[in-house]
Amino acid sequence: MRDGVTLGADVYSPADASRGVLLTWGPYGRGAYIARSAATVWAAQGYTVVLASSRGTADSGGDLDPQRTEVEDGHDIVAWMRQQSWYAGRFATVGGSYLAHTQWALLDDPEPDHVAAVTMVGPHDFARHAWGTGTFRLDFFGWAEQIVLQKSGSTLKALVGIVTSTRRLRPILRSAPLVDAAEAHFGDRAPWFRERLTRDDIDTDYWTPMRHGGSLERATLPILIQGGWQDIFLPQTIEQYRTLRARGVEVALTVGPWVHIALRSGAGAVMMPETLDWLDTHLAGITDSTRPERVRAYDKGAERWVGLDDWRTGTDLAVLRLGADGGLSPATDAAEGERSFVFDPEDPTPTVGGNLIAGGGYVDDRKLGAREDVLVYTSEPFPASRTIAGAPVVELAHRTQHPDADLFVRVGDVDPKGRSTNITDGYVRLVGPHDRAALALFETLYTIKAGHRLRLTVAGGSFPQFARNSGTGQNPATAATMVTNTHTISHGGASVLRVPFLDTNGS
């Protein structure tokens, strides 16, 4: 690297003539488990693959400072590749999660010989993922635990660690101040962790190296973007596609019914053939793409894949009013009155399903709706099937006992037997006195079948998905005192849910 640090890397060569060079790099080591998905599978298809380790991980020198050194290192890796005898003058990048983030980092200042990319469930802006709601996403704890465990030399142990991290780390996540408990747990094994928790203003210089929105404005190469409706990075996946598409970049999008960790399970059966097709077309130039539509999206409600010429929000906007009787209706005479609940940070509303690294997804969430710290609003049965396409928006006449409060909202599907399944969520921290709150939920494609009902769930938290709101106005990671907070919602037309449905023509 330009500062003299040496990174470790493996180069995989195909048995026959190479179709082209693929680059992928990140902090997860280069053991057999990682190599099988990141390198050997593509070498077996005829590509030369460079699999490199981020600085401070595996056998790479330097100190790990996650997401903050990948821009310079990425360009230096490319410069090194150009000096190798096997480099034929063009390359593509491929990878998921952090290995997708490094691609967006490289595209902040595109290289002229970078001719194609495939990004899987990966963010271009880690700062917004961490603090974009106004509170801290606690999945970063599990990720940090994975990185620490990798120092034992076992990638598999590290992957098992992240899947089980929520249970093992729960005592730490429930501590106050959270930052002190985290520092006691990680110590000098993750010296970079404390700043992530204490720097809650993402518009400062500290976060700049982790933010690569510029890549969406400067990239011109063909990019295949793959994501999941229940993935933690879904909002950025949709943003990546929409921004590139609006600029006229050749871009395609696939969104399946997956959570983040599904990259290494059933999602591969869809992602891998698509990726190979994209590389064969845009790097090797040996085939024309067999992809029939620009957008492929899974409709979980209908349990089917849908092909679209573009990703658009449904044009038939339904306005459903929240009633004090727990109804959700298009009628203008929704029951007036108020309903309240109390959020207790010492007994926080639990996370049930949703956009998680693992253990989330589409689940039966009836137990969540039955809690006393949750309000539920349910529609009448749908007379005919309707498909949600886009982001539902909730507007609430909402006030709280203490001005600092969180809102978790969920739209779900209730079948004729009463089973409630989550569709899409939204989360926001409200700071300061307020009497209204509005938030857009994650985008979705989901068919509500005839006879099913739509349900809106409202709560004051989702733990351990997000840090608990202390009610004191302090950074939720540094707050030492926790107080209960009463939320009150007014009805009679003052609070509404706006749902974008496809019209009868499918638009």
XYZ file of C-alpha atoms in Angstrom, residues 18-433:
416
model
C -8.922 -16.994 -18.022
C -12.139 -15.187 -18.933
C -11.056 -12.132 -16.947
C -9.972 -10.874 -13.545
C -12.259 -10.535 -10.520
C -11.321 -8.585 -7.408
C -12.917 -9.038 -3.994
C -11.634 -7.928 -0.601
C -12.763 -7.515 2.975
C -12.041 -8.315 6.633
C -13.293 -11.922 6.870
C -10.084 -13.790 6.165
C -9.352 -16.114 3.258
C -10.053 -19.519 4.776
C -11.858 -22.284 2.944
C -15.322 -21.169 4.049
C -14.884 -17.657 2.656
C -12.961 -18.811 -0.398
C -15.705 -21.225 -1.465
C -18.168 -18.378 -1.959
C -15.800 -15.539 -2.829
C -13.115 -17.132 -5.002
C -13.094 -20.809 -5.901
C -16.628 -20.781 -7.293
C -15.651 -18.096 -9.820
C -12.249 -19.600 -10.605
C -14.079 -22.842 -11.397
C -16.130 -20.862 -13.929
C -13.011 -19.643 -15.705
C -12.087 -16.398 -13.933
C -8.862 -15.292 -12.263
C -9.809 -14.159 -8.761
C -7.894 -11.893 -6.397
C -9.123 -12.398 -2.832
C -7.484 -9.883 -0.478
C -7.716 -9.206 3.257
C -8.397 -5.732 4.641
C -5.581 -4.214 6.661
C -5.323 -5.455 10.218
C -7.123 -8.738 9.414
C -5.798 -12.232 8.617
C -2.135 -11.830 7.587
C -2.492 -8.235 6.377
C -0.375 -5.623 8.086
C -1.501 -2.372 9.598
C -4.269 -1.698 12.080
C -7.909 -2.467 11.434
C -10.122 0.612 11.409
C -13.257 -0.813 9.776
C -14.675 0.958 6.733
C -12.231 3.878 7.049
C -9.240 2.742 4.967
C -10.840 0.871 2.082
C -10.796 3.685 -0.493
C -7.008 4.125 -0.613
C -6.312 0.420 -0.157
C -8.723 -0.520 -2.939
C -6.999 1.723 -5.455
C -3.601 0.422 -4.348
C -4.741 -3.176 -4.866
C -5.811 -2.260 -8.408
C -2.439 -0.605 -9.036
C -0.735 -3.813 -7.864
C -2.906 -5.966 -10.145
C -1.873 -3.916 -13.173
C 1.743 -4.929 -12.554
C 1.007 -8.675 -12.687
C 1.643 -10.832 -15.744
C -1.849 -12.341 -15.626
C -3.610 -8.981 -15.728
C -5.171 -8.395 -19.157
C -6.220 -4.769 -18.771
C -9.741 -4.986 -17.292
C -11.367 -6.307 -14.164
C -14.699 -6.682 -12.382
C -15.559 -6.721 -8.697
C -17.896 -9.052 -6.864
C -18.905 -9.665 -3.248
C -21.498 -9.345 -0.529
C -21.980 -7.305 2.640
C -18.622 -5.709 3.566
C -17.241 -7.108 0.299
C -19.914 -5.067 -1.464
C -19.077 -1.978 0.599
C -15.477 -2.126 -0.593
C -16.757 -2.037 -4.179
C -18.700 1.171 -3.510
C -15.578 2.595 -1.847
C -13.580 1.892 -5.004
C -16.310 3.423 -7.172
C -16.104 6.729 -5.308
C -13.307 7.460 -7.783
C -13.884 4.933 -10.585
C -10.932 3.213 -12.206
C -11.032 3.235 -16.034
C -10.371 -0.514 -16.313
C -13.129 -1.418 -13.814
C -15.758 -2.705 -16.263
C -18.436 -4.489 -14.199
C -19.596 -5.015 -10.616
C -21.925 -7.286 -8.668
C -22.860 -6.052 -5.191
C -24.801 -8.318 -2.848
C -26.629 -7.030 0.274
C -24.057 -4.312 0.780
C -24.148 -0.648 1.888
C -22.443 2.337 0.337
C -22.891 4.350 3.562
C -22.059 2.658 6.869
C -22.668 5.858 8.833
C -26.321 5.971 7.803
C -26.732 2.329 8.653
C -25.325 2.881 12.134
C -27.055 6.158 13.057
C -29.441 7.028 10.223
C -32.569 6.521 12.339
C -31.220 8.789 15.073
C -30.386 5.848 17.305
C -27.729 3.133 17.097
C -28.247 -0.180 15.311
C -26.993 -2.851 17.676
C -26.144 -5.394 14.972
C -22.762 -3.677 14.934
C -22.015 -5.450 18.224
C -22.467 -8.848 16.606
C -20.344 -7.815 13.660
C -17.558 -6.608 15.922
C -17.743 -9.883 17.841
C -17.283 -11.743 14.561
C -14.177 -9.723 13.699
C -12.720 -10.311 17.162
C -13.415 -14.059 17.010
C -11.690 -14.296 13.644
C -8.422 -13.509 15.357
C -8.646 -17.037 16.759
C -8.016 -18.202 13.206
C -11.394 -19.878 12.682
C -13.693 -18.212 10.151
C -16.400 -20.789 10.839
C -16.200 -20.053 14.568
C -16.574 -16.373 13.778
C -19.638 -16.948 11.595
C -21.258 -19.079 14.278
C -20.380 -16.311 16.705
C -22.279 -13.635 14.805
C -25.383 -15.841 14.510
C -25.400 -16.449 18.272
C -24.127 -13.009 19.258
C -27.498 -11.486 20.155
C -28.068 -14.079 22.882
C -24.516 -13.995 24.193
C -24.212 -10.209 24.097
C -27.653 -9.457 25.544
C -26.328 -8.636 29.072
C -23.989 -6.082 27.521
C -26.704 -4.605 25.306
C -28.906 -4.128 28.383
C -26.186 -2.282 30.304
C -26.131 1.448 30.938
C -24.070 3.225 29.891
C -23.852 0.926 26.909
C -20.524 2.313 25.766
C -18.801 1.402 29.046
C -20.068 -2.178 28.934
C -18.932 -2.466 25.320
C -15.477 -1.191 26.125
C -15.165 -3.595 29.048
C -16.162 -6.490 26.778
C -14.026 -5.694 23.722
C -11.157 -3.841 25.381
C -8.108 -3.547 23.165
C -9.485 -6.247 20.847
C -11.619 -3.596 19.104
C -10.147 -0.180 19.950
C -12.184 1.399 17.150
C -15.537 0.415 18.694
C -16.034 3.227 21.201
C -15.970 6.004 18.626
C -18.715 4.329 16.604
C -20.960 4.498 19.666
C -20.135 7.999 20.853
C -20.032 9.891 17.538
C -23.746 10.142 16.797
C -23.460 13.056 14.322
C -22.834 11.347 10.989
C -22.186 14.637 9.188
C -18.788 15.071 10.864
C -15.413 14.319 9.286
C -15.031 11.143 11.339
C -17.720 9.369 9.317
C -16.695 10.685 5.882
C -14.405 7.713 4.994
C -17.349 5.339 5.571
C -19.750 7.225 3.276
C -19.642 6.589 -0.459
C -22.757 8.182 -1.845
C -20.501 9.781 -4.440
C -20.073 6.373 -6.053
C -23.750 6.449 -7.048
C -23.144 9.766 -8.827
C -19.896 8.817 -10.555
C -20.078 5.117 -11.450
C -20.782 4.378 -15.120
C -20.009 0.659 -15.391
C -22.718 -2.062 -15.516
C -23.750 -3.002 -11.970
C -25.916 -5.888 -10.768
C -27.381 -5.175 -7.321
C -28.762 -8.034 -5.221
C -30.626 -7.575 -1.939
C -33.292 -8.932 0.384
C -36.613 -7.521 1.541
C -35.622 -8.441 5.117
C -31.958 -7.451 4.798
C -30.457 -4.821 7.097
C -29.199 -2.812 4.098
C -32.418 -2.878 2.050
C -32.959 0.928 1.972
C -29.499 1.463 0.507
C -29.993 -1.370 -1.983
C -33.074 0.369 -3.381
C -31.346 3.756 -3.320
C -28.366 2.371 -5.237
C -30.594 1.033 -7.985
C -32.799 4.125 -8.244
C -29.897 6.606 -8.354
C -27.931 4.684 -10.966
C -31.025 4.031 -13.057
C -31.969 7.727 -13.028
C -28.496 8.524 -14.391
C -28.857 6.052 -17.241
C -26.273 3.582 -15.908
C -26.749 -0.030 -16.989
C -28.040 -1.509 -13.738
C -30.164 -4.477 -12.714
C -31.800 -5.319 -9.398
C -32.793 -8.564 -7.681
C -34.564 -8.528 -4.311
C -35.469 -11.836 -2.680
C -37.285 -12.745 0.550
C -33.996 -12.925 2.433
C -32.369 -11.650 5.605
C -28.720 -10.656 5.488
C -27.151 -13.984 6.382
C -29.136 -15.691 3.589
C -26.268 -14.735 1.310
C -24.729 -18.019 2.456
C -27.860 -20.132 2.263
C -30.815 -20.341 -0.095
C -30.157 -16.991 -1.749
C -27.095 -18.430 -3.481
C -29.242 -20.520 -5.807
C -30.547 -17.261 -7.283
C -27.565 -14.951 -6.812
C -24.791 -17.159 -8.192
C -26.274 -17.919 -11.666
C -27.240 -14.249 -12.051
C -23.736 -13.154 -11.120
C -22.106 -15.540 -13.579
C -24.407 -14.340 -16.345
C -23.510 -10.714 -15.554
C -19.768 -11.439 -15.573
C -19.887 -13.527 -18.742
C -21.698 -10.651 -20.446
C -19.943 -7.563 -19.129
C -16.411 -8.779 -18.309
C -15.745 -11.801 -20.479
C -17.981 -10.659 -23.343
C -18.672 -14.264 -24.306
C -22.485 -14.178 -24.065
C -25.432 -11.838 -24.270
C -27.256 -11.599 -20.964
C -30.055 -14.107 -20.449
C -31.684 -11.844 -17.839
C -35.254 -11.292 -19.131
C -36.098 -8.193 -17.039
C -34.138 -5.414 -15.413
C -35.758 -6.040 -12.010
C -36.539 -9.373 -10.368
C -38.419 -9.171 -7.083
C -39.960 -11.812 -4.850
C -43.554 -11.245 -3.763
C -43.709 -13.037 -0.413
C -47.470 -12.651 -0.095
C -48.033 -14.421 -3.404
C -44.940 -16.664 -2.997
C -43.659 -15.943 -6.498
C -40.947 -14.132 -8.410
C -42.022 -11.116 -10.439
C -40.158 -9.670 -13.412
C -40.365 -5.906 -13.942
C -38.936 -3.466 -16.468
C -38.152 -1.100 -13.568
C -38.740 -0.673 -9.828
C -41.551 1.819 -9.327
C -43.828 2.731 -6.462
C -47.451 1.673 -6.854
C -49.650 4.506 -8.128
C -52.896 3.594 -6.327
C -52.305 5.280 -2.963
C -54.704 4.112 -0.252
C -55.181 6.329 2.800
C -56.181 4.249 5.824
C -57.177 6.078 8.993
C -56.289 4.827 12.452
C -59.283 4.587 14.777
C -59.377 4.721 18.555
C -61.196 1.373 18.382
C -58.102 -0.252 16.817
C -59.525 -0.089 13.316
C -57.663 0.744 10.102
C -60.117 2.020 7.529
C -60.441 4.182 4.403
C -63.621 5.682 5.892
C -63.445 9.345 6.854
C -65.316 8.784 10.123
C -62.636 6.790 11.958
C -63.357 6.474 15.673
C -62.091 9.507 17.543
C -60.198 9.452 20.811
C -56.738 8.684 22.110
C -54.772 5.549 22.876
C -51.595 5.345 24.920
C -48.823 2.931 25.811
C -45.795 3.122 28.076
C -42.304 2.301 26.803
C -40.080 1.000 29.593
C -36.374 0.848 28.632
C -35.822 -1.631 31.461
C -38.331 -3.976 29.777
C -38.021 -2.836 26.157
C -40.360 -3.908 23.375
C -38.605 -6.915 21.808
C -37.457 -7.312 18.225
C -39.603 -9.945 16.495
C -38.555 -10.790 12.943
C -37.773 -8.086 10.433
C -34.598 -6.710 8.876
C -31.821 -8.438 10.781
C -28.501 -10.117 10.040
C -29.909 -13.459 11.177
C -32.950 -14.720 13.044
C -35.316 -12.175 11.527
C -37.314 -12.264 8.317
C -40.990 -13.037 7.924
C -42.358 -14.458 11.186
C -45.559 -14.904 13.163
C -45.570 -11.761 15.297
C -48.847 -12.147 17.173
C -47.053 -12.158 20.540
C -45.583 -8.753 19.746
C -49.012 -7.287 19.052
C -50.386 -8.701 22.312
C -47.952 -6.723 24.504
C -49.214 -3.834 26.617
C -46.494 -1.532 25.243
C -47.734 -1.985 21.663
C -50.735 -0.543 19.800
C -52.303 -2.510 16.944
C -54.658 -1.316 14.181
C -56.300 -3.836 11.852
C -58.338 -3.401 8.676
C -61.390 -5.301 7.520
C -60.726 -8.322 5.261
C -59.717 -7.353 1.719
C -62.484 -8.221 -0.780
C -59.853 -8.810 -3.488
C -56.098 -9.303 -3.567
C -53.980 -6.125 -3.621
C -50.215 -5.787 -4.070
C -48.139 -3.287 -2.091
C -45.249 -1.895 -4.152
C -43.026 0.693 -2.503
C -42.781 2.251 0.944
C -45.869 2.678 3.135
C -45.857 5.956 5.072
C -47.229 6.460 8.596
C -48.332 9.897 9.811
C -49.265 10.053 13.487
C -50.734 12.676 15.737
C -48.280 11.673 18.419
C -46.979 13.131 21.650
C -44.885 11.775 24.495
C -44.394 12.420 28.177
C -40.689 13.099 27.564
C -39.672 14.745 24.278
C -36.956 12.215 23.449
C -38.647 9.065 22.137
C -38.362 6.317 19.536
C -41.094 5.044 17.238
C -41.185 1.570 15.721
C -43.931 0.920 13.176
C -44.742 -2.225 11.224
C -47.180 -3.147 8.482
C -48.260 -6.778 8.559
C -50.544 -9.342 6.955
C -53.227 -11.111 9.027
C -54.605 -14.300 7.475
C -58.163 -15.641 8.013
C -56.929 -17.791 10.921
C -55.508 -14.751 12.742
C -51.814 -15.387 12.088
C -49.994 -12.067 11.704
C -46.906 -11.886 9.489
C -44.664 -8.835 9.277
C -44.208 -7.219 5.874
C -42.133 -4.071 6.395
C -40.898 -1.900 9.273
C -39.854 1.663 10.002
C -37.943 3.241 12.869
C -37.108 6.791 13.940
C -35.848 8.660 16.992
C -37.817 11.823 17.786
C -35.790 14.509 19.547
C -37.479 17.529 21.082
C -41.107 18.489 21.702
